Short mmCIF file of C-alpha atoms in Angstrom, two decimals:
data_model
loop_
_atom_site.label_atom_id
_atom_site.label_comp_id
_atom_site.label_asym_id
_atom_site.label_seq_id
_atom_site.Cartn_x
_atom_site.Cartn_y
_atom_site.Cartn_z
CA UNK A 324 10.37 12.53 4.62
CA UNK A 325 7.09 11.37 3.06
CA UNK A 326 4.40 14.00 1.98
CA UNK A 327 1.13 13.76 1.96
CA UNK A 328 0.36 16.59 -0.26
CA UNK A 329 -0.26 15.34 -3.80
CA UNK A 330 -2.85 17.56 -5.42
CA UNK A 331 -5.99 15.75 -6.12
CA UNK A 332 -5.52 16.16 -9.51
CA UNK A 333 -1.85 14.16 -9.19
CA UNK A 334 -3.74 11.37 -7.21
CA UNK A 335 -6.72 10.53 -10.24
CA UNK A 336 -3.57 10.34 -12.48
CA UNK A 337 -1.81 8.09 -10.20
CA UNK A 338 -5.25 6.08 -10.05
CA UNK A 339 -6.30 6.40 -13.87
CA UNK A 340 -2.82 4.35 -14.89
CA UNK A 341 -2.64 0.88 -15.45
CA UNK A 342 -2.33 -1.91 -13.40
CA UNK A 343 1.29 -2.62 -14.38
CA UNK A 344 2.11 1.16 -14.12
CA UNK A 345 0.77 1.41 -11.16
CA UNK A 346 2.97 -1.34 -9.67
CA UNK A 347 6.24 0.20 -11.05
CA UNK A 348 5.02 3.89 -9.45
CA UNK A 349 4.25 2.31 -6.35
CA UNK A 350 8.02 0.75 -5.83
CA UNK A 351 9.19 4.04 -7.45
CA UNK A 352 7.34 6.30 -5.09
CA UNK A 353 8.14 3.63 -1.79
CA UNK A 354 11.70 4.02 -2.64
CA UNK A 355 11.81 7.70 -2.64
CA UNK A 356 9.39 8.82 -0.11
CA UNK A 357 10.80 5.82 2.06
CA UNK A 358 7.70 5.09 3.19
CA UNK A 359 3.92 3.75 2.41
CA UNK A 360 0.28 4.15 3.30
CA UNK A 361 -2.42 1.68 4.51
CA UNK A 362 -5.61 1.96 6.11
CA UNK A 363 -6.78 1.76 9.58
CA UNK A 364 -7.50 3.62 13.17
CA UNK A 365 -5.53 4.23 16.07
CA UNK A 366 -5.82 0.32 17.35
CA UNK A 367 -6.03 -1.86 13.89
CA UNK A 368 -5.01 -1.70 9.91
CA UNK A 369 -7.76 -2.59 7.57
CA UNK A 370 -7.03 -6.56 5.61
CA UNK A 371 -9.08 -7.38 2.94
CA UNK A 372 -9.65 -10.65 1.52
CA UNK A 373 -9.67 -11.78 -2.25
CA UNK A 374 -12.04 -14.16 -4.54
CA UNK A 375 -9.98 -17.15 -2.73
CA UNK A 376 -10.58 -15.77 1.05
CA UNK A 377 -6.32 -14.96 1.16
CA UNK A 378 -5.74 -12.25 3.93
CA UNK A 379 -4.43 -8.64 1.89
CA UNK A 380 -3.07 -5.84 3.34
CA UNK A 381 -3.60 -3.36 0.51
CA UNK A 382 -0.78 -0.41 0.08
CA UNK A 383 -0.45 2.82 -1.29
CA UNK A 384 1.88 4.91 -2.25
CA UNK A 385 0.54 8.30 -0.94
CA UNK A 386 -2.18 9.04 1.90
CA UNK A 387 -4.22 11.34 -0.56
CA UNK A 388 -4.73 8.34 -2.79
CA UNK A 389 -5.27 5.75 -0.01
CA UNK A 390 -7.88 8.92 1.13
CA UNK A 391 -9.66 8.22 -2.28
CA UNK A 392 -10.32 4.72 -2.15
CA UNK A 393 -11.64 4.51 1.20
CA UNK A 394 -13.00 7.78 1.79
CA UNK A 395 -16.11 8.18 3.83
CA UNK A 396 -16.03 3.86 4.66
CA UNK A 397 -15.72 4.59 8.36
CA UNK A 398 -15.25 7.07 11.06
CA UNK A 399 -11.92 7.25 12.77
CA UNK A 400 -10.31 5.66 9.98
CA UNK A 401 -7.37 7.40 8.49
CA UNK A 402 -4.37 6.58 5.95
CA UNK A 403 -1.76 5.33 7.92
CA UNK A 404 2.34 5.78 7.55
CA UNK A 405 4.71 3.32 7.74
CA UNK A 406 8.43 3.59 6.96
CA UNK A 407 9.54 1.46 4.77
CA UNK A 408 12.43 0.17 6.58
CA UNK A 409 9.94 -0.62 9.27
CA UNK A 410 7.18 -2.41 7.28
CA UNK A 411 10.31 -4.99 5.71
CA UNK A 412 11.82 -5.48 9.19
CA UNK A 413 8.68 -5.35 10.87
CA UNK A 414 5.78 -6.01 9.44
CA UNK A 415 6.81 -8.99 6.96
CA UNK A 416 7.51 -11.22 9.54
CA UNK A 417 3.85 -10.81 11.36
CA UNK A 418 2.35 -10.98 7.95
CA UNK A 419 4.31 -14.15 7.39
CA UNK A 420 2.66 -15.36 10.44
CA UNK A 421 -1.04 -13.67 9.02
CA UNK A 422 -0.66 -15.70 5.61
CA UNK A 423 -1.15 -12.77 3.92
CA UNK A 424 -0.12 -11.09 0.63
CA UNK A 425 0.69 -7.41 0.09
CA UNK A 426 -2.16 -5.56 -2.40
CA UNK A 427 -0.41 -3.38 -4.57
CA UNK A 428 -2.38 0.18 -4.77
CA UNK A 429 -6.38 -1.23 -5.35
CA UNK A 430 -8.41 1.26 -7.11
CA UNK A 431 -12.32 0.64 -6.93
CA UNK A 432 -11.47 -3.06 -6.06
CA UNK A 433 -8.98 -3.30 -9.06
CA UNK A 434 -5.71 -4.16 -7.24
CA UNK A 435 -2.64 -3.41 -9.21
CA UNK A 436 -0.86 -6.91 -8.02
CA UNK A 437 -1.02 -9.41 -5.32
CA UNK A 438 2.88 -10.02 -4.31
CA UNK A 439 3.72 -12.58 -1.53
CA UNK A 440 5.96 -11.43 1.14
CA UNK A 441 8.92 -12.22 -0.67
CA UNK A 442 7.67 -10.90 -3.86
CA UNK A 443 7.38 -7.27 -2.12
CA UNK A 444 10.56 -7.84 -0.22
CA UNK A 445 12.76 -8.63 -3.71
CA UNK A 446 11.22 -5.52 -5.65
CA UNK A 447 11.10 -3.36 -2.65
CA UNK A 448 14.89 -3.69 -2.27
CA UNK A 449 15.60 -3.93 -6.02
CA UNK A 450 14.12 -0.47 -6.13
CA UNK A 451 15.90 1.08 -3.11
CA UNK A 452 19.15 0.01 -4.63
CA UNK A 453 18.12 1.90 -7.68
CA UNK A 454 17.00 5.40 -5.61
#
């Protein structure tokens, strides 16, 4: 079952690591919680584009640190959950169709890594396997 109740204190360490930490917690964290966060309202998730105008779906790993970086943006919009088993069976295949690459926890625009779909598929299930 995920959980959505990491302290604040727990989410600024989570954001205070480094980008390459913050990639191996996120796969860490998907893997056990068995699920992940993005950002949207009840009709649409929030994309994002890069430097190169590439569609991003950013991810996090909890809702309190998804909260964080979009906090206040606008009203209605909420950290949204998604299973994981839903998002690879799911949600790759539209995102195929979008173009788009998977944003790997961005903190105050600094995203952790920019995987392509099969990128976040290969580590997603290399780090169920190990869970």
């Amino acid at each position: 079952m995920a959980r959505d109740d990491i302290s604040r204190g727990q989410a600024d360490r989570l954001r205070g690591l480094d980008e390459a930490a913050r990639v191996a917690k996120t796969f860490e964290i998907l893997a056990g919680e068995g699920s992940l966060w993005v950002w949207g309202d009840e009709d649409e998730i929030l994309f994002t584009e890069d430097g190169e105008r590439r569609t991003l779906l950013p991810v996090w790993p909890y809702a309190a640190v998804a909260r964080l970086e979009n906090a206040g943006e606008v009203d209605g919009e909420h950290a949204v959950r998604i299973p994981v088993d839903a998002f690879l069976t799911e949600w790759l295949p539209q995102l195929e169709e979008d173009d788009a690459l998977i944003a790997i926890f961005p903190v105050e625009d600094r995203i952790a890594a920019k995987l392509t779909l099969a990128e976040f598929r290969a580590r997603m299930t290399a780090a169920l396997r190990l869970n």
